[in-house]
Amino acid sequence: QSLQDPEGLVTGHELSHQVGAEVMIQITDMNKWFGSFHVLRDINLTVHKGERIVVCGPSGSGKSTMIRCINRLEEHQTGSIVVDGIELTDDVKKIDMIRREVGMVFQHFNLFPHLTVLENCVLSPIWVRKEPRRQAEERAMALLERVKIPEQAKKFPGQLSGGQQQRVAIARALCMQPKLMLFDEPTSALDPEMIKEVLDVMVQLAESGMTMVCVTHEMGFAKTVADRVVFMDGGQVVEQAPPSTFFTNPTSERTRLFLSQIL
Ligand code: ADP
Ligand code: MG
């Protein structure tokens, strides 16, 4: 399997799975401004339960801002965003509900440096979900097992490699038992030899049926895992298509130019 081989076979997603008819994310005519800067323009995007979306596009095209809007780390101004049936508004209760259901993994891991790996993992389950410590720790250990670093549980993030820290970040997000996972360039800050260990965990997560929206330029991952690739440029969704179409027969000139630069 050629996870990192952009020249690999373009056969669409190779992992068979079920995509539900139910909608997990519905973004309708959404716009966002930073001051006078119109950063997201008329975004329309539907993600079904169990679906895997890869978002790509040039730097500054609005990818991070868009996925940050999905868990309200950024606020949109017009249009609507509905996540698992809940519309994102100023309502703090709803925002809390969404944040519990949506896991997020960042480029720079964002682990708490002064807490051990295990404490990073159990913090939210204990304080936000009010879980008993024992139960939270058991699940955390099982998830650290799943991302293949149970032996690091008592260490601090600074003692781990980048790839290990990112796997902790994924395990930590999963400890909240999210219904949806957002990834913002999770491998971009990693040395090449560590990229695969993180992608392997993401593939495994995809196989488990998790709904995923991943901003990444790992086109091998997109070809293997994505149901749909979303291409953004200038704050707009320019094109969305299954990988088989996206990579071989993109309709937009801007997509072609982008692909010619990264492949
Ligand atoms: P991408 O993730 O595709 O690289 P971003 O969503 O990070 O793009 O940024 C899109 C645009 O919005 C860029 O021009 C960026 O400089 C600008 N931007 C991002 N965050 C802010 C902010 N907090 N305030 C003002 N401008 C911002
Ligand atoms: Mg970004």
XYZ file of N, CA and C and ligand atoms in Angstrom:
817
model
N 0.835 -1.200 0.000
C 0.000 0.000 0.000
C 0.874 1.255 0.000
N 0.585 2.168 -0.888
C 1.477 3.305 -1.093
C 0.892 4.570 -0.488
N 0.882 4.580 0.848
C 0.237 5.705 1.544
C 0.853 7.041 1.198
N 2.145 7.036 0.984
C 2.789 8.323 0.741
C 3.244 8.456 -0.699
N 2.785 7.574 -1.536
C 3.234 7.588 -2.914
C 2.209 8.290 -3.784
N 2.475 9.546 -4.104
C 1.482 10.301 -4.865
C 1.297 9.731 -6.269
N 2.261 8.948 -6.715
C 2.125 8.360 -8.054
C 1.379 7.034 -7.993
N 0.958 6.672 -6.789
C 0.281 5.379 -6.631
C -0.999 5.304 -7.445
N -1.549 4.140 -7.511
C -2.768 3.930 -8.287
C -3.895 4.852 -7.855
N -4.554 5.420 -8.796
C -5.726 6.229 -8.473
C -6.956 5.380 -8.707
N -7.426 4.792 -7.639
C -8.570 3.891 -7.792
C -9.728 4.321 -6.913
N -9.666 5.551 -6.419
C -10.681 5.949 -5.445
C -10.323 5.346 -4.113
N -11.199 5.508 -3.142
C -10.853 5.006 -1.819
C -10.814 3.484 -1.834
N -9.781 2.974 -1.179
C -9.541 1.539 -1.235
C -10.083 0.818 -0.007
N -10.487 1.572 0.984
C -11.029 0.941 2.182
C -12.544 0.893 2.053
N -13.069 -0.296 2.011
C -14.517 -0.378 1.871
C -15.170 -0.018 3.196
N -16.278 0.643 3.136
C -16.992 1.014 4.356
C -18.353 1.538 3.971
N -19.138 1.776 5.012
C -20.488 2.266 4.828
C -20.548 3.763 5.091
N -21.088 4.491 4.159
C -21.384 5.892 4.423
C -22.882 5.995 4.649
N -23.263 6.514 5.804
C -24.682 6.591 6.126
C -25.395 7.653 5.312
N -26.705 7.585 5.321
C -27.496 8.613 4.648
C -27.628 9.836 5.546
N -27.400 9.607 6.845
C -27.571 10.713 7.787
C -26.460 11.744 7.637
N -26.818 12.984 7.833
C -25.872 14.083 7.678
C -25.196 14.389 9.014
N -23.875 14.505 8.989
C -23.131 14.881 10.193
C -22.841 16.382 10.214
N -22.416 16.918 9.058
C -22.131 18.358 8.979
C -22.857 18.935 7.775
N -23.573 20.010 8.001
C -24.230 20.703 6.891
C -23.836 22.178 6.958
N -23.040 22.590 5.996
C -22.656 24.008 5.923
C -23.388 24.606 4.726
N -24.140 25.682 4.984
C -24.971 26.274 3.938
C -24.676 27.760 3.774
N -24.270 28.146 2.581
C -24.041 29.571 2.235
C -23.301 30.320 3.345
N -22.247 29.721 3.818
C -21.546 30.285 4.977
C -20.462 31.267 4.536
N -20.431 32.417 5.207
C -19.407 33.434 4.956
C -18.764 33.842 6.262
N -17.498 34.168 6.150
C -16.781 34.650 7.337
C -15.812 35.753 6.936
N -15.727 36.741 7.793
C -14.777 37.826 7.608
C -13.860 37.914 8.820
N -12.582 38.252 8.578
C -11.703 38.714 9.654
C -11.631 40.224 9.474
N -12.335 40.985 10.270
C -12.414 42.430 10.037
C -13.034 42.669 8.677
N -12.307 43.342 7.804
C -12.855 43.606 6.466
C -12.417 42.544 5.464
N -11.610 41.580 5.919
C -11.105 40.552 5.000
C -12.102 39.392 4.890
N -12.610 39.187 3.683
C -13.618 38.149 3.426
C -12.901 36.801 3.248
N -12.784 36.051 4.344
C -11.909 34.862 4.314
C -12.624 33.619 3.777
N -13.932 33.458 4.066
C -14.679 32.303 3.546
C -15.890 32.816 2.780
N -16.053 32.320 1.561
C -17.075 32.853 0.654
C -18.072 31.783 0.237
N -19.304 31.953 0.674
C -20.398 31.087 0.223
C -20.037 29.608 0.259
N -19.608 29.155 1.428
C -19.228 27.749 1.570
C -20.481 26.876 1.695
N -20.552 25.869 0.850
C -21.590 24.839 0.960
C -20.892 23.488 0.994
N -21.167 22.741 2.066
C -20.503 21.450 2.213
C -21.375 20.533 3.066
N -21.579 19.328 2.581
C -22.328 18.332 3.340
C -21.425 17.144 3.609
N -21.362 16.723 4.860
C -20.586 15.539 5.213
C -21.526 14.546 5.889
N -21.593 13.344 5.360
C -22.461 12.321 5.934
C -21.753 11.544 7.032
N -22.551 10.878 7.857
C -21.961 10.050 8.910
C -21.122 8.945 8.278
N -19.940 8.758 8.793
C -19.039 7.729 8.283
C -18.216 8.166 7.083
N -18.434 9.380 6.636
C -17.712 9.836 5.446
C -16.325 10.375 5.812
N -15.391 10.233 4.859
C -14.037 10.766 5.062
C -13.760 11.800 3.993
N -13.516 13.021 4.454
C -13.302 14.131 3.541
C -11.862 14.605 3.684
N -11.181 14.786 2.577
C -9.881 15.436 2.604
C -10.041 16.827 2.013
N -9.552 17.831 2.745
C -9.602 19.215 2.273
C -8.187 19.632 1.901
N -8.004 20.133 0.687
C -6.695 20.607 0.285
C -6.835 21.946 -0.429
N -5.703 22.554 -0.714
C -5.706 23.848 -1.377
C -4.489 24.643 -0.958
N -4.192 25.723 -1.681
C -2.992 26.494 -1.385
C -3.020 27.094 0.016
N -1.840 27.423 0.517
C -1.713 28.091 1.799
C -2.496 29.410 1.764
N -3.258 29.661 2.816
C -4.034 30.896 2.887
C -5.400 30.812 2.229
N -5.776 29.629 1.747
C -7.056 29.518 1.028
C -8.263 29.415 1.970
N -8.004 29.247 3.274
C -9.118 29.240 4.235
C -9.441 27.866 4.805
N -8.573 26.884 4.572
C -8.842 25.512 5.030
C -8.954 25.445 6.551
N -7.957 26.006 7.235
C -7.982 25.956 8.705
C -9.184 26.710 9.241
N -9.433 27.876 8.695
C -10.554 28.682 9.177
C -11.857 27.918 9.003
N -12.010 27.244 7.867
C -13.261 26.512 7.652
C -13.431 25.396 8.678
N -12.391 24.592 8.883
C -12.629 23.488 9.826
C -12.716 23.989 11.270
N -12.064 25.113 11.549
C -12.197 25.688 12.902
C -13.609 26.222 13.144
N -14.289 26.606 12.064
C -15.686 27.045 12.206
C -16.586 25.869 12.607
N -16.185 24.646 12.229
C -17.042 23.483 12.478
C -17.153 23.186 13.972
N -16.127 23.515 14.758
C -16.298 23.368 16.222
C -16.248 24.718 16.937
N -16.513 25.762 16.135
C -16.682 27.101 16.697
C -15.419 27.658 17.359
N -14.254 27.177 16.919
C -13.034 27.862 17.337
C -12.973 29.199 16.608
N -13.667 29.268 15.467
C -13.896 30.539 14.772
C -15.402 30.681 14.569
N -15.815 31.930 14.511
C -17.231 32.236 14.372
C -17.517 32.652 12.933
N -18.589 32.121 12.342
C -18.966 32.588 10.991
C -19.979 33.722 11.135
N -20.149 34.491 10.059
C -21.072 35.635 10.164
C -22.401 35.411 9.451
N -22.388 34.790 8.284
C -23.666 34.534 7.615
C -23.748 33.073 7.175
N -24.956 32.647 6.862
C -25.176 31.253 6.506
C -25.256 30.405 7.757
N -25.307 29.075 7.579
C -25.451 28.237 8.766
C -24.513 27.036 8.741
N -24.179 26.591 9.955
C -23.400 25.369 10.149
C -24.178 24.507 11.134
N -24.559 23.312 10.707
C -25.281 22.398 11.579
C -24.424 21.142 11.742
N -24.105 20.802 12.985
C -23.291 19.624 13.269
C -24.123 18.641 14.080
N -24.336 17.468 13.524
C -25.128 16.434 14.180
C -26.471 16.989 14.670
N -27.096 17.775 13.826
C -28.427 18.290 14.130
C -28.465 19.547 14.969
N -27.285 20.010 15.405
C -27.251 21.201 16.259
C -26.690 22.379 15.466
N -27.463 23.451 15.370
C -26.944 24.619 14.657
C -26.026 25.431 15.553
N -24.882 25.822 14.983
C -23.912 26.612 15.729
C -24.319 28.071 15.750
N -24.660 28.543 16.941
C -24.992 29.952 17.141
C -24.195 30.434 18.341
N -24.585 31.581 18.889
C -23.890 32.091 20.071
C -24.202 31.292 21.328
N -25.195 30.412 21.230
C -25.634 29.639 22.387
C -24.488 28.790 22.956
N -24.022 29.180 24.132
C -22.846 28.542 24.727
C -23.095 27.065 25.036
N -24.326 26.740 25.427
C -24.645 25.338 25.725
C -24.474 24.467 24.487
N -24.959 24.990 23.359
C -24.832 24.232 22.120
C -23.369 24.089 21.709
N -22.617 25.162 21.902
C -21.197 25.111 21.548
C -20.498 24.046 22.399
N -20.818 24.003 23.694
C -20.240 22.976 24.560
C -20.613 21.574 24.088
N -21.889 21.408 23.694
C -22.332 20.101 23.208
C -21.535 19.671 21.978
N -21.374 20.605 21.043
C -20.630 20.296 19.821
C -19.178 19.947 20.138
N -18.562 20.757 21.020
C -17.134 20.539 21.307
C -16.900 19.165 21.942
N -17.887 18.673 22.683
C -17.740 17.333 23.266
C -17.786 16.257 22.215
N -18.511 16.533 21.142
C -18.707 15.514 20.106
C -17.656 15.548 19.013
N -16.929 16.668 18.960
C -16.005 16.867 17.851
C -14.573 16.869 18.361
N -13.780 15.915 17.903
C -12.371 15.868 18.275
C -11.559 16.644 17.264
N -10.501 17.305 17.735
C -9.674 18.042 16.781
C -8.201 17.767 17.026
N -7.479 17.600 15.922
C -6.037 17.373 15.980
C -5.365 18.464 15.154
N -4.386 19.140 15.768
C -3.744 20.301 15.145
C -2.364 19.941 14.598
N -1.864 20.853 13.782
C -0.524 20.661 13.218
C 0.531 20.558 14.327
N 0.398 21.407 15.353
C 1.439 21.458 16.390
C 1.020 20.766 17.680
N 0.238 19.710 17.556
C -0.120 18.782 18.646
C -0.944 19.428 19.756
N -0.488 20.603 20.251
C -1.204 21.309 21.324
C -1.452 20.462 22.568
N -0.477 19.655 22.941
C -0.581 18.923 24.214
C -0.192 19.864 25.353
N -0.676 19.551 26.559
C -0.258 20.344 27.721
C 1.130 19.850 28.135
N 2.143 20.732 28.056
C 3.525 20.278 28.279
C 3.808 19.861 29.720
N 3.030 20.413 30.666
C 3.311 20.148 32.084
C 2.542 18.931 32.602
N 1.770 18.281 31.727
C 1.024 17.085 32.132
C 1.589 15.862 31.418
N 1.547 14.713 32.107
C 2.001 13.491 31.452
C 1.043 13.140 30.309
N 1.486 12.207 29.486
C 0.663 11.720 28.382
C -0.694 11.246 28.908
N -0.671 10.451 29.959
C -1.928 9.927 30.511
C -2.815 11.057 31.039
N -2.203 12.029 31.734
C -2.998 13.153 32.259
C -3.586 13.995 31.132
N -2.823 14.169 30.055
C -3.372 14.859 28.882
C -4.640 14.160 28.393
N -4.591 12.829 28.439
C -5.705 12.046 27.888
C -6.942 12.022 28.784
N -6.738 12.081 30.095
C -7.901 11.929 30.990
C -8.495 13.262 31.443
N -7.789 14.363 31.145
C -8.220 15.674 31.639
C -9.663 16.001 31.256
N -9.954 15.993 29.960
C -11.317 16.358 29.523
C -12.364 15.332 29.936
N -12.089 14.031 29.776
C -13.095 13.060 30.240
C -13.473 13.263 31.708
N -12.482 13.566 32.558
C -12.777 13.734 33.979
C -13.477 15.067 34.252
N -12.973 16.159 33.657
C -13.477 17.489 34.024
C -14.673 17.915 33.191
N -14.721 17.492 31.929
C -15.841 17.899 31.080
C -16.946 16.851 31.099
N -16.562 15.582 30.978
C -17.563 14.518 30.947
C -17.895 13.960 32.323
N -17.145 14.404 33.334
C -17.363 13.968 34.724
C -17.254 12.443 34.878
N -16.314 11.880 34.159
C -16.124 10.432 34.270
C -15.281 10.110 35.494
N -15.528 8.953 36.106
C -14.638 8.521 37.187
C -13.220 8.331 36.622
N -12.221 8.713 37.407
C -10.831 8.654 36.959
C -10.440 7.262 36.444
N -10.842 6.246 37.195
C -10.469 4.886 36.819
C -10.914 4.533 35.416
N -12.175 4.861 35.149
C -12.752 4.559 33.841
C -12.045 5.362 32.747
N -11.777 6.646 33.038
C -11.087 7.502 32.059
C -9.690 6.960 31.776
N -9.010 6.509 32.836
C -7.650 5.997 32.651
C -7.648 4.684 31.868
N -8.641 3.852 32.141
C -8.716 2.584 31.404
C -8.898 2.831 29.908
N -9.819 3.753 29.589
C -10.032 4.037 28.166
C -8.796 4.679 27.556
N -8.165 5.593 28.306
C -6.967 6.261 27.795
C -5.880 5.232 27.486
N -5.691 4.270 28.393
C -4.659 3.255 28.160
C -5.005 2.403 26.937
N -6.283 2.088 26.785
C -6.690 1.292 25.624
C -6.417 2.062 24.327
N -6.644 3.370 24.371
C -6.423 4.169 23.166
C -4.934 4.394 22.905
N -4.149 4.530 23.982
C -2.699 4.653 23.790
C -2.138 3.357 23.205
N -2.733 2.258 23.604
C -2.455 0.944 23.037
C -2.744 0.956 21.524
N -3.892 1.505 21.187
C -4.330 1.535 19.791
C -3.410 2.391 18.917
N -2.871 3.469 19.490
C -1.935 4.289 18.700
C -0.486 3.854 18.957
N -0.340 2.704 19.629
C 0.933 1.996 19.778
C 1.993 2.711 20.618
N 1.540 3.437 21.668
C 2.505 4.039 22.592
C 2.089 3.915 24.055
N 1.556 2.759 24.478
C 1.146 2.647 25.891
C 2.325 2.831 26.837
N 3.515 2.492 26.393
C 4.695 2.581 27.267
C 5.105 4.031 27.538
N 4.501 4.989 26.822
C 4.863 6.402 27.019
C 3.933 7.117 28.005
N 2.979 6.380 28.577
C 1.899 7.013 29.344
C 2.379 7.925 30.470
N 3.470 7.568 31.117
C 3.934 8.348 32.273
C 4.926 9.448 31.895
N 5.232 9.550 30.598
C 6.196 10.575 30.180
C 5.502 11.900 29.901
N 6.316 12.953 29.779
C 5.795 14.268 29.409
C 5.959 14.455 27.897
N 5.081 15.263 27.296
C 5.130 15.440 25.839
C 6.524 15.767 25.307
N 7.251 16.621 26.020
C 8.587 17.023 25.574
C 9.582 15.881 25.469
N 9.260 14.760 26.101
C 10.172 13.606 26.049
C 9.863 12.690 24.867
N 8.850 13.056 24.087
C 8.419 12.197 22.969
C 8.813 12.803 21.624
N 8.904 11.963 20.617
C 9.141 12.456 19.256
C 7.866 13.137 18.751
N 8.007 13.892 17.665
C 6.840 14.554 17.082
C 5.747 13.573 16.693
N 6.169 12.470 16.102
C 5.187 11.467 15.670
C 4.449 10.861 16.853
N 5.204 10.634 17.937
C 4.567 10.092 19.149
C 3.621 11.113 19.758
N 4.046 12.390 19.777
C 3.171 13.432 20.346
C 1.876 13.542 19.542
N 1.983 13.449 18.238
C 0.771 13.563 17.438
C -0.141 12.361 17.668
N 0.435 11.188 17.890
C -0.409 10.021 18.198
C -1.075 10.172 19.568
N -0.369 10.798 20.517
C -1.010 11.116 21.803
C -2.182 12.069 21.559
N -1.960 13.071 20.719
C -3.022 14.058 20.456
C -4.257 13.373 19.864
N -4.034 12.389 19.006
C -5.167 11.654 18.419
C -5.860 10.831 19.506
N -5.061 10.130 20.310
C -5.643 9.326 21.401
C -6.420 10.214 22.362
N -5.851 11.376 22.677
C -6.514 12.294 23.606
C -7.878 12.729 23.057
N -7.911 13.047 21.756
C -9.191 13.448 21.154
C -10.188 12.288 21.221
N -9.702 11.075 20.981
C -10.600 9.912 20.968
C -11.120 9.570 22.365
N -10.371 9.985 23.390
C -10.807 9.722 24.770
C -12.154 10.360 25.078
N -12.515 11.390 24.337
C -13.818 12.039 24.542
C -14.913 11.335 23.749
N -14.569 10.231 23.102
C -15.517 9.456 22.302
C -16.296 10.330 21.316
N -15.556 11.048 20.474
C -16.205 11.979 19.545
C -16.953 11.249 18.445
N -17.914 11.959 17.877
C -18.657 11.423 16.736
C -18.012 11.850 15.430
N -17.099 12.802 15.539
C -16.510 13.423 14.354
C -15.095 13.846 14.710
N -14.162 13.632 13.790
C -12.787 14.066 14.031
C -12.350 15.032 12.940
N -11.769 16.150 13.379
C -11.219 17.141 12.460
C -9.696 17.111 12.587
N -9.025 17.097 11.454
C -7.561 17.109 11.453
C -7.087 18.306 10.641
N -6.211 19.125 11.236
C -5.669 20.258 10.486
C -4.178 20.041 10.226
N -3.866 19.551 9.072
C -2.485 19.265 8.657
C -1.690 18.542 9.751
N -2.185 17.374 10.172
C -1.576 16.683 11.320
C -0.159 16.184 11.077
N 0.264 16.108 9.832
C 1.619 15.588 9.582
C 2.574 16.656 9.059
N 2.083 17.895 8.931
C 2.912 18.937 8.299
C 4.120 19.354 9.121
N 4.036 19.178 10.439
C 5.158 19.605 11.282
C 6.102 18.449 11.594
N 5.870 17.292 10.951
C 6.640 16.097 11.312
C 7.786 15.831 10.335
N 8.853 15.255 10.884
C 9.924 14.780 10.008
C 9.377 13.647 9.160
N 9.918 13.514 7.941
C 9.359 12.530 7.003
C 9.208 11.126 7.572
N 10.170 10.697 8.386
C 10.107 9.310 8.863
C 8.978 9.098 9.873
N 8.402 10.185 10.362
C 7.319 10.047 11.350
C 5.931 10.207 10.747
N 5.897 10.619 9.501
C 4.600 10.882 8.868
C 3.787 9.600 8.778
N 4.456 8.514 8.408
C 3.721 7.270 8.179
C 3.065 6.748 9.454
N 3.768 6.863 10.588
C 3.191 6.312 11.828
C 1.911 7.051 12.215
N 1.831 8.335 11.856
C 0.601 9.094 12.145
C -0.473 8.765 11.107
N -0.084 8.698 9.838
C -1.059 8.342 8.800
C -1.635 6.947 9.042
N -0.791 6.031 9.509
C -1.278 4.669 9.786
C -2.402 4.690 10.824
N -2.218 5.532 11.848
C -3.259 5.650 12.879
C -4.535 6.252 12.281
N -4.367 7.214 11.394
C -5.539 7.848 10.763
C -6.274 6.870 9.840
N -5.510 6.035 9.155
C -6.135 5.020 8.294
C -6.924 4.033 9.145
N -6.315 3.631 10.249
C -6.974 2.712 11.184
C -8.270 3.324 11.720
N -8.220 4.597 12.007
C -9.408 5.302 12.494
C -10.490 5.342 11.411
N -10.060 5.584 10.196
C -11.004 5.579 9.072
C -11.653 4.209 8.936
N -10.852 3.160 9.086
C -11.378 1.788 8.980
C -12.405 1.496 10.062
N -12.266 2.187 11.200
C -13.202 1.954 12.306
C -14.549 2.629 12.062
N -14.641 3.435 10.987
C -15.926 4.033 10.634
C -16.110 5.468 11.095
N -15.065 6.053 11.668
C -15.153 7.436 12.152
C -15.422 8.406 11.004
N -16.274 9.390 11.261
C -16.464 10.492 10.324
C -15.258 11.425 10.460
N -14.600 11.724 9.350
C -13.353 12.495 9.423
C -13.315 13.602 8.377
N -12.868 14.774 8.817
C -12.565 15.862 7.882
C -11.093 16.198 8.098
N -10.285 15.951 7.086
C -8.843 16.081 7.233
C -8.300 17.104 6.250
N -7.726 18.174 6.789
C -6.947 19.068 5.940
C -5.569 18.447 5.831
N -5.174 18.066 4.659
C -3.854 17.456 4.472
C -3.448 17.541 3.017
N -2.138 17.571 2.833
C -1.615 17.500 1.469
C -1.012 16.137 1.184
N -1.309 15.182 2.058
C -0.862 13.807 1.812
C -1.804 13.175 0.797
N -1.452 13.300 -0.462
C -2.380 12.857 -1.501
C -2.497 11.335 -1.567
N -1.445 10.639 -1.075
C -1.563 9.185 -0.981
C -2.677 8.809 -0.010
N -2.733 9.519 1.100
C -3.790 9.302 2.091
C -5.147 9.605 1.466
N -5.225 10.711 0.735
C -6.494 11.090 0.092
C -6.965 9.986 -0.850
N -6.042 9.454 -1.643
C -6.420 8.413 -2.607
C -6.859 7.135 -1.917
N -6.191 6.818 -0.812
C -6.494 5.561 -0.137
C -7.768 5.635 0.690
N -7.980 6.771 1.333
C -8.979 6.829 2.394
C -10.187 7.704 2.065
N -9.980 8.793 1.319
C -11.055 9.794 1.194
C -12.214 9.280 0.345
N -13.413 9.614 0.781
C -14.588 9.432 -0.065
C -14.691 10.601 -1.027
N -14.226 11.744 -0.563
C -14.343 12.955 -1.360
C -13.175 13.876 -1.052
N -12.655 14.515 -2.073
C -11.615 15.516 -1.881
C -12.238 16.880 -2.165
N -12.028 17.801 -1.234
C -12.564 19.155 -1.363
C -11.390 20.085 -1.623
N -11.434 20.805 -2.727
C -10.351 21.730 -3.054
C -10.801 23.164 -2.800
N -10.005 23.882 -1.980
C -10.329 25.290 -1.682
C -9.290 26.211 -2.278
N -9.743 27.370 -2.706
C -8.838 28.418 -3.175
C -9.534 29.758 -2.956
N -8.801 30.741 -2.463
C -9.363 32.071 -2.265
C -10.616 32.097 -1.410
N -10.681 31.227 -0.403
C -11.824 31.242 0.507
C -13.057 30.541 -0.021
N -12.931 29.896 -1.179
C -14.081 29.200 -1.757
C -13.806 27.704 -1.889
N -14.878 26.929 -1.844
C -14.769 25.535 -2.254
C -14.879 25.548 -3.775
N -13.766 25.257 -4.422
C -13.723 25.365 -5.881
C -14.218 24.086 -6.533
N -13.908 22.967 -5.881
C -14.250 21.692 -6.496
C -14.340 20.626 -5.423
N -15.272 19.699 -5.544
C -15.267 18.518 -4.674
C -15.655 17.306 -5.491
N -14.875 16.248 -5.324
C -15.090 15.047 -6.125
C -14.448 13.854 -5.443
N -14.897 12.637 -5.772
C -14.195 11.458 -5.262
C -12.764 11.476 -5.793
N -11.834 10.864 -5.039
C -10.430 10.938 -5.475
C -10.214 10.453 -6.912
N -10.947 9.435 -7.310
C -10.734 8.907 -8.669
C -10.945 10.002 -9.711
N -11.972 10.819 -9.527
C -12.235 11.917 -10.449
C -11.308 13.090 -10.185
N -11.147 13.394 -8.906
C -10.388 14.588 -8.533
C -8.972 14.557 -9.116
N -8.309 13.419 -8.987
C -6.909 13.367 -9.408
C -6.729 13.163 -10.909
N -7.687 12.548 -11.551
C -7.484 12.263 -12.975
C -8.229 13.230 -13.878
N -9.316 13.803 -13.358
C -10.162 14.588 -14.254
C -10.774 15.808 -13.556
N -9.917 16.647 -12.949
C -10.466 17.818 -12.255
C -11.103 18.780 -13.253
N -12.176 19.425 -12.844
C -12.882 20.289 -13.796
C -12.327 21.713 -13.798
N -11.770 22.130 -12.649
C -11.348 23.529 -12.581
C -9.870 23.693 -12.933
N -9.576 24.784 -13.610
C -8.190 25.108 -13.968
C -7.341 25.304 -12.717
N -7.970 25.905 -11.682
C -7.231 26.158 -10.440
C -6.830 24.841 -9.767
N -7.718 23.843 -9.830
C -7.382 22.524 -9.266
C -6.225 21.906 -10.042
N -6.288 22.001 -11.356
C -5.212 21.438 -12.191
C -3.873 22.051 -11.850
N -3.879 23.383 -11.700
C -2.642 24.083 -11.385
C -2.102 23.610 -10.036
N -3.003 23.515 -9.041
C -2.609 23.072 -7.704
C -2.017 21.665 -7.763
N -2.697 20.772 -8.459
C -2.232 19.380 -8.534
C -0.888 19.302 -9.252
N -0.707 20.129 -10.273
C 0.559 20.085 -11.003
C 1.705 20.556 -10.107
N 1.370 21.373 -9.100
C 2.425 21.867 -8.212
C 2.765 20.904 -7.083
N 1.779 20.112 -6.658
C 2.078 19.254 -5.502
C 2.347 17.794 -5.872
N 1.906 17.342 -7.036
C 2.101 15.922 -7.379
C 3.410 15.736 -8.163
P -5.068 27.848 5.217
O -5.324 26.977 6.393
O -5.735 27.378 3.961
O -3.596 28.082 4.982
P -6.208 29.930 6.853
O -7.596 29.535 7.104
O -5.218 29.715 7.950
O -5.700 29.278 5.491
O -6.156 31.470 6.501
C -6.921 32.025 5.474
C -6.640 33.517 5.387
O -7.136 34.155 6.544
C -5.169 33.863 5.292
O -5.028 34.972 4.426
C -4.815 34.247 6.714
O -3.757 35.167 6.716
C -6.087 34.877 7.209
N -6.290 34.687 8.645
C -6.263 33.514 9.313
N -6.529 33.698 10.621
C -6.712 35.037 10.784
C -7.029 35.881 11.909
N -7.213 35.358 13.126
N -7.143 37.196 11.681
C -6.980 37.731 10.457
N -6.703 37.001 9.358
C -6.560 35.681 9.517
Mg -4.024 25.964 7.668
